[in-house]
Coordinates of N, CA, C and O in Angstrom, one line a residue:
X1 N 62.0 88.6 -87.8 CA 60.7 88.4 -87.3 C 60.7 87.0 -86.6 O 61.4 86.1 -87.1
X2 N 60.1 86.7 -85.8 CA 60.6 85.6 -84.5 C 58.5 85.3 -84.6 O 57.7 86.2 -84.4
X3 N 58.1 83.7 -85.1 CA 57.3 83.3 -85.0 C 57.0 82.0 -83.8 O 57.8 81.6 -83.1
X4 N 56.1 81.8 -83.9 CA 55.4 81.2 -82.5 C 56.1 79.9 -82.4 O 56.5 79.3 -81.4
X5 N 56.2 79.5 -83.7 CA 57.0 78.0 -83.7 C 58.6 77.9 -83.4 O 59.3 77.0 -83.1
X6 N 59.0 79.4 -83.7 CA 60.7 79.7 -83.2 C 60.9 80.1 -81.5 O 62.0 79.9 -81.0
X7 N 59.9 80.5 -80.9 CA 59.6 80.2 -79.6 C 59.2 79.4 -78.8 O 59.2 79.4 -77.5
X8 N 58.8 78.6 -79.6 CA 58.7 77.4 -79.1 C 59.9 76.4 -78.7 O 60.2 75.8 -77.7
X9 N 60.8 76.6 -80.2 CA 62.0 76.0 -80.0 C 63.4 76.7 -79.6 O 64.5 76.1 -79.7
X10 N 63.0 78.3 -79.2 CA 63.6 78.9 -78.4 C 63.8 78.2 -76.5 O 64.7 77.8 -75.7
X11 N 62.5 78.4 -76.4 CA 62.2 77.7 -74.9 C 62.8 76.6 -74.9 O 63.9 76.6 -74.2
X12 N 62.4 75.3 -75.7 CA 63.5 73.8 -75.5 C 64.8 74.4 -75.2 O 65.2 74.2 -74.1
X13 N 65.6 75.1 -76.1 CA 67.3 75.2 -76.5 C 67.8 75.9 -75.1 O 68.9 75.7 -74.5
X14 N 66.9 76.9 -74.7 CA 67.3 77.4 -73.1 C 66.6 76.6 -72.0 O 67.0 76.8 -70.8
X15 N 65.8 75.8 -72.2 CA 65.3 74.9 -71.1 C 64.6 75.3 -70.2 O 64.3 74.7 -69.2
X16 N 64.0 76.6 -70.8 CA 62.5 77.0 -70.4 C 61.4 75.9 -70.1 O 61.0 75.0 -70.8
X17 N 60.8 76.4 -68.7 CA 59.2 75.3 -68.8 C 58.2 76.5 -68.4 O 58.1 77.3 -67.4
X18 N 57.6 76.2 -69.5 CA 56.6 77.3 -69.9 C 55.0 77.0 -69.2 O 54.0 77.7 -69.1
X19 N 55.3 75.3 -68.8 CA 53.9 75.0 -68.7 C 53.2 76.3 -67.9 O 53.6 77.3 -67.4
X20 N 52.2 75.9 -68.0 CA 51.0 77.0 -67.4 C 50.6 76.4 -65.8 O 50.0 75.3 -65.8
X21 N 50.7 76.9 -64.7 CA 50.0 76.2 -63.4 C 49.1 76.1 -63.7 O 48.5 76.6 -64.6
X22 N 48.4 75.0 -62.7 CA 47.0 74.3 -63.1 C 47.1 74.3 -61.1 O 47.9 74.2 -60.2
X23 N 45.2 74.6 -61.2 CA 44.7 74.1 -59.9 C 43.6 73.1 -59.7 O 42.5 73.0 -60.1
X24 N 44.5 72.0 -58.8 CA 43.3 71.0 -58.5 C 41.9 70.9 -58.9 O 41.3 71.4 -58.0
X25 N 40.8 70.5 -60.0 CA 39.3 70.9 -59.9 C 39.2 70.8 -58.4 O 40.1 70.3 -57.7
X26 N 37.8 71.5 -58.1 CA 37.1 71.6 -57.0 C 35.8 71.3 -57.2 O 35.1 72.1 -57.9
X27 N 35.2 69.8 -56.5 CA 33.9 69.4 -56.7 C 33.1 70.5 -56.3 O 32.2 71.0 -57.0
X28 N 33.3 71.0 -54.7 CA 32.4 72.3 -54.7 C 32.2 73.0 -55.4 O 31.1 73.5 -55.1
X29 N 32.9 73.6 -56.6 CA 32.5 74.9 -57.8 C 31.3 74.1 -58.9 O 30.7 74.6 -59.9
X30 N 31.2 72.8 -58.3 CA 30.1 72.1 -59.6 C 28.5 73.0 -59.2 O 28.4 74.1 -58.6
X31 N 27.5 72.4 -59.7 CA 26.1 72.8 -60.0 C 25.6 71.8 -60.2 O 26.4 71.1 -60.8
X32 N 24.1 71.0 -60.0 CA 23.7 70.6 -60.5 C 23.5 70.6 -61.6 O 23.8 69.6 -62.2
X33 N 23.0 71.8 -62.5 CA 23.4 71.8 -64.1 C 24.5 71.9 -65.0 O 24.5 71.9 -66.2
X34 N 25.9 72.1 -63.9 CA 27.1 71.8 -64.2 C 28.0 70.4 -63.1 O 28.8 70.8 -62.2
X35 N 27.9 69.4 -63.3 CA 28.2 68.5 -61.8 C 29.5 68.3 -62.8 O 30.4 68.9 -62.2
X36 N 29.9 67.8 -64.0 CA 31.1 67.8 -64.6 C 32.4 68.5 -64.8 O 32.4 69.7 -65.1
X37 N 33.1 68.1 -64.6 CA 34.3 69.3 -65.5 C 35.2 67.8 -66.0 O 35.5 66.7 -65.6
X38 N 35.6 68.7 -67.5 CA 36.2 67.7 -68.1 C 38.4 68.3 -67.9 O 38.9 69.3 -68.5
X39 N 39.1 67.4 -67.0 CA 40.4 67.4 -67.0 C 41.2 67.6 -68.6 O 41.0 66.7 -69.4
X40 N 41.6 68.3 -68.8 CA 42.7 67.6 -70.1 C 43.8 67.2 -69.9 O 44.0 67.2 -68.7
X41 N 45.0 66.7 -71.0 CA 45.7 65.8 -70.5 C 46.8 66.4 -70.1 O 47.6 65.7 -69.5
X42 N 47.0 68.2 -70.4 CA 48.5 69.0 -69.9 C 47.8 69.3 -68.7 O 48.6 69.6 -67.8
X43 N 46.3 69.2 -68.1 CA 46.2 70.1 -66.9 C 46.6 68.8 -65.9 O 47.3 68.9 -64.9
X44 N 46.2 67.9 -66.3 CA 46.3 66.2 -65.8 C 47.9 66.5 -65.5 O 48.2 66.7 -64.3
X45 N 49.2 66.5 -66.6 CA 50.2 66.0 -66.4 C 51.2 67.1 -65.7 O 52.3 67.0 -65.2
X46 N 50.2 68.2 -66.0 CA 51.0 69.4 -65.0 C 50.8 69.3 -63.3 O 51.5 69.6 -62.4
X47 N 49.2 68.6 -63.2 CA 49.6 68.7 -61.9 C 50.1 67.7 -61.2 O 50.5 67.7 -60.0
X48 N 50.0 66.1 -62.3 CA 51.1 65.0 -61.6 C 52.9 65.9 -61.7 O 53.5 65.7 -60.6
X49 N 53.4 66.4 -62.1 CA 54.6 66.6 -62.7 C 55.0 68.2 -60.9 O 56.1 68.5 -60.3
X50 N 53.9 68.6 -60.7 CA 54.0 69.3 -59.5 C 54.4 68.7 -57.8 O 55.1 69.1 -56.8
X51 N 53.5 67.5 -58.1 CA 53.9 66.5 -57.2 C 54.8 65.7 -57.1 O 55.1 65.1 -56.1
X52 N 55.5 65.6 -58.4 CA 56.8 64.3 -58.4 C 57.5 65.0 -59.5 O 57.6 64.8 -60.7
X53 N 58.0 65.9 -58.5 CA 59.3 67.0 -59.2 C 60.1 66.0 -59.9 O 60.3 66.1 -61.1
X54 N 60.9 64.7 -59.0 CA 62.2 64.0 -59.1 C 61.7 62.9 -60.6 O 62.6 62.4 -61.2
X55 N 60.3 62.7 -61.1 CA 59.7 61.8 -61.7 C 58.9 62.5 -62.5 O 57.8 62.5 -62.1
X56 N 59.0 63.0 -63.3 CA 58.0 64.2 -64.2 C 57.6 63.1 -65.5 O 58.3 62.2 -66.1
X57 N 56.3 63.4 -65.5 CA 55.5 62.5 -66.7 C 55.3 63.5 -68.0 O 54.8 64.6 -68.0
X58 N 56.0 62.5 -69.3 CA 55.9 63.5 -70.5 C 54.3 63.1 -71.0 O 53.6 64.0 -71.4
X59 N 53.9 62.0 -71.0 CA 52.7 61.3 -71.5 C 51.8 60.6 -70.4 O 52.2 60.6 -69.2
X60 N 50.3 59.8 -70.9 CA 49.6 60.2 -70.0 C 49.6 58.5 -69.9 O 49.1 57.9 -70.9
X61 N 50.0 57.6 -68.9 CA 50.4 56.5 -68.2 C 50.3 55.8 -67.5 O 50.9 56.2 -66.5
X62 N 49.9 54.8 -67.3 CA 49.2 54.3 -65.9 C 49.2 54.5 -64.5 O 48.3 54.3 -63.7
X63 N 50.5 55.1 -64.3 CA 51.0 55.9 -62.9 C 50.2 57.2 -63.2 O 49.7 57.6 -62.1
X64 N 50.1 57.7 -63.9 CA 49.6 59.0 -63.9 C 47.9 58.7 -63.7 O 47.4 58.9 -62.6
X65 N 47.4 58.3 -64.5 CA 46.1 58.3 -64.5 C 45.9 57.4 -62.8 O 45.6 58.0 -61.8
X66 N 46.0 56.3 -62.7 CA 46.2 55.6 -61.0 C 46.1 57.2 -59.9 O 45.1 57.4 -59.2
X67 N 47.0 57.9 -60.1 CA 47.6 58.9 -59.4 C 46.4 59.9 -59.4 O 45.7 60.2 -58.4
X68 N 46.2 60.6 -60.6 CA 44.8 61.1 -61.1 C 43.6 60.6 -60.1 O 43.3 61.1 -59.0
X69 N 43.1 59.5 -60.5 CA 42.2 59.1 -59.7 C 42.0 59.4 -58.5 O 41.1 60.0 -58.0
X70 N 43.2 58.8 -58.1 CA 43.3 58.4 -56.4 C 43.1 60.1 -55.9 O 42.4 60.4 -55.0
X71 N 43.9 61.1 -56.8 CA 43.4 62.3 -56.2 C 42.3 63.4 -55.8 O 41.9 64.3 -55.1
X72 N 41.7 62.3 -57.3 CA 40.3 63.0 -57.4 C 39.2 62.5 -56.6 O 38.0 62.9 -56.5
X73 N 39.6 61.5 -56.2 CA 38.9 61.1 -55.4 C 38.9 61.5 -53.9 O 37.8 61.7 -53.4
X74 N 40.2 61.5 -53.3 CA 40.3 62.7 -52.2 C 39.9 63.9 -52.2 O 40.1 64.7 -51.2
X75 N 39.2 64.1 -53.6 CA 39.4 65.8 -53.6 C 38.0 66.2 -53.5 O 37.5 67.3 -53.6
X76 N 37.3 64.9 -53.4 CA 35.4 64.8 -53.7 C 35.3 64.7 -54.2 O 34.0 64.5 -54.0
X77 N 35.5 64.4 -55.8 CA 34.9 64.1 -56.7 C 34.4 62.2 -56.8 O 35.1 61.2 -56.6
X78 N 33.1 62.4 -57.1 CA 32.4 60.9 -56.7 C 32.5 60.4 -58.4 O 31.3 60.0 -58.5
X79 N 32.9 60.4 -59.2 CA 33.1 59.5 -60.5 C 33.9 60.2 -61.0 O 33.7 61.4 -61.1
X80 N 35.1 59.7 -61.6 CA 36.0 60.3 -62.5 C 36.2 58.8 -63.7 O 36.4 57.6 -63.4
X81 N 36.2 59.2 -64.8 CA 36.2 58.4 -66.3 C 37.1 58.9 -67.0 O 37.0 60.1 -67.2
X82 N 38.2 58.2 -67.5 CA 39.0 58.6 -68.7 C 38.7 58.1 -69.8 O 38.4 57.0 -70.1
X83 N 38.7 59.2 -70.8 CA 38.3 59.2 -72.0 C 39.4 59.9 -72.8 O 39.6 61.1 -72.9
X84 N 40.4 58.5 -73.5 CA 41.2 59.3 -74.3 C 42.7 59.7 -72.8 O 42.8 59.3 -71.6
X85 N 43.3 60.5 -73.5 CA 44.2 61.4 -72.5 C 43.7 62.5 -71.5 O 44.3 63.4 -71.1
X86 N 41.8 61.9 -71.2 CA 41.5 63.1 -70.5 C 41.0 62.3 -69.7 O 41.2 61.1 -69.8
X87 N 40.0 63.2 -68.3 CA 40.0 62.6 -67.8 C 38.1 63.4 -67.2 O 38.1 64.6 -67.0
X88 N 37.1 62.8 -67.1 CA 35.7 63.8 -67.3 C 35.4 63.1 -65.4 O 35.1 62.0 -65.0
X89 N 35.6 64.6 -64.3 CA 35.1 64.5 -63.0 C 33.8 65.2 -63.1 O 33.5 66.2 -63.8
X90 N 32.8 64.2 -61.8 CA 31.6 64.4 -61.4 C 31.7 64.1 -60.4 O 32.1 63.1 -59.9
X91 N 30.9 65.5 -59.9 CA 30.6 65.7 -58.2 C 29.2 65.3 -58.0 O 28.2 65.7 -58.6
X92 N 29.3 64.7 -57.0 CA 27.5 64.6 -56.6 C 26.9 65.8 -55.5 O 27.1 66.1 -54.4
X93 N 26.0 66.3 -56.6 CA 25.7 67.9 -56.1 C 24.1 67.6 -55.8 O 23.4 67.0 -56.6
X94 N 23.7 68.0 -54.8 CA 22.3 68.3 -54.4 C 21.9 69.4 -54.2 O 22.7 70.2 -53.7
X95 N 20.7 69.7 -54.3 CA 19.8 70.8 -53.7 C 19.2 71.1 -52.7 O 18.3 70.3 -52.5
X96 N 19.3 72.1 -51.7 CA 18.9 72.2 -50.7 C 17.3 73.1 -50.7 O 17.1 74.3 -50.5
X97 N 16.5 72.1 -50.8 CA 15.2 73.1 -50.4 C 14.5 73.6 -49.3 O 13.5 74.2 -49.4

């Protein structure tokens, strides 16, 4: 019987990367009653690690978080705060009446 923790260290010994793709947030999918989405720190380090194949980040770093930013900021998002290894983006969403 092969448990979750033996596949885990299955994957290391063959050199499996299991991470999961991650897609850029999108300030457009916010709401006024939802303007946040909070980053975590694998979705953070998977999508620096997508970008800088030759340079892959195991932990969450000054270059990463810098990098973070700078993206989310291109990406529309009007405030991004790290808290911890994460990272909480806010879109500035209005109403159209």
């Amino acid at each position: 019987m092969i448990f979750s923790k033996d596949l885990v260290n299955l994957n290391e010994i063959e050199g499996r990367d299991m991470a999961r793709p991650y897609d850029f947030p999108d300030p457009n999918d916010r709401s006024p009653n939802h303007p946040s989405e909070l980053a975590e720190r694998d979705r953070i380090i998977s999508l620096y690690n997508s970008i800088h194949p030759n340079e892959p980040a195991q932990r969450m770093s000054n270059s990463v978080k810098t990098w973070f930013n700078t993206a989310a900021t291109e990406a529309g998002w009007s405030d991004i705060q790290f808290v911890g290894d994460q990272a909480v983006l806010t879109a500035s969403v209005t109403l159209n009446n």
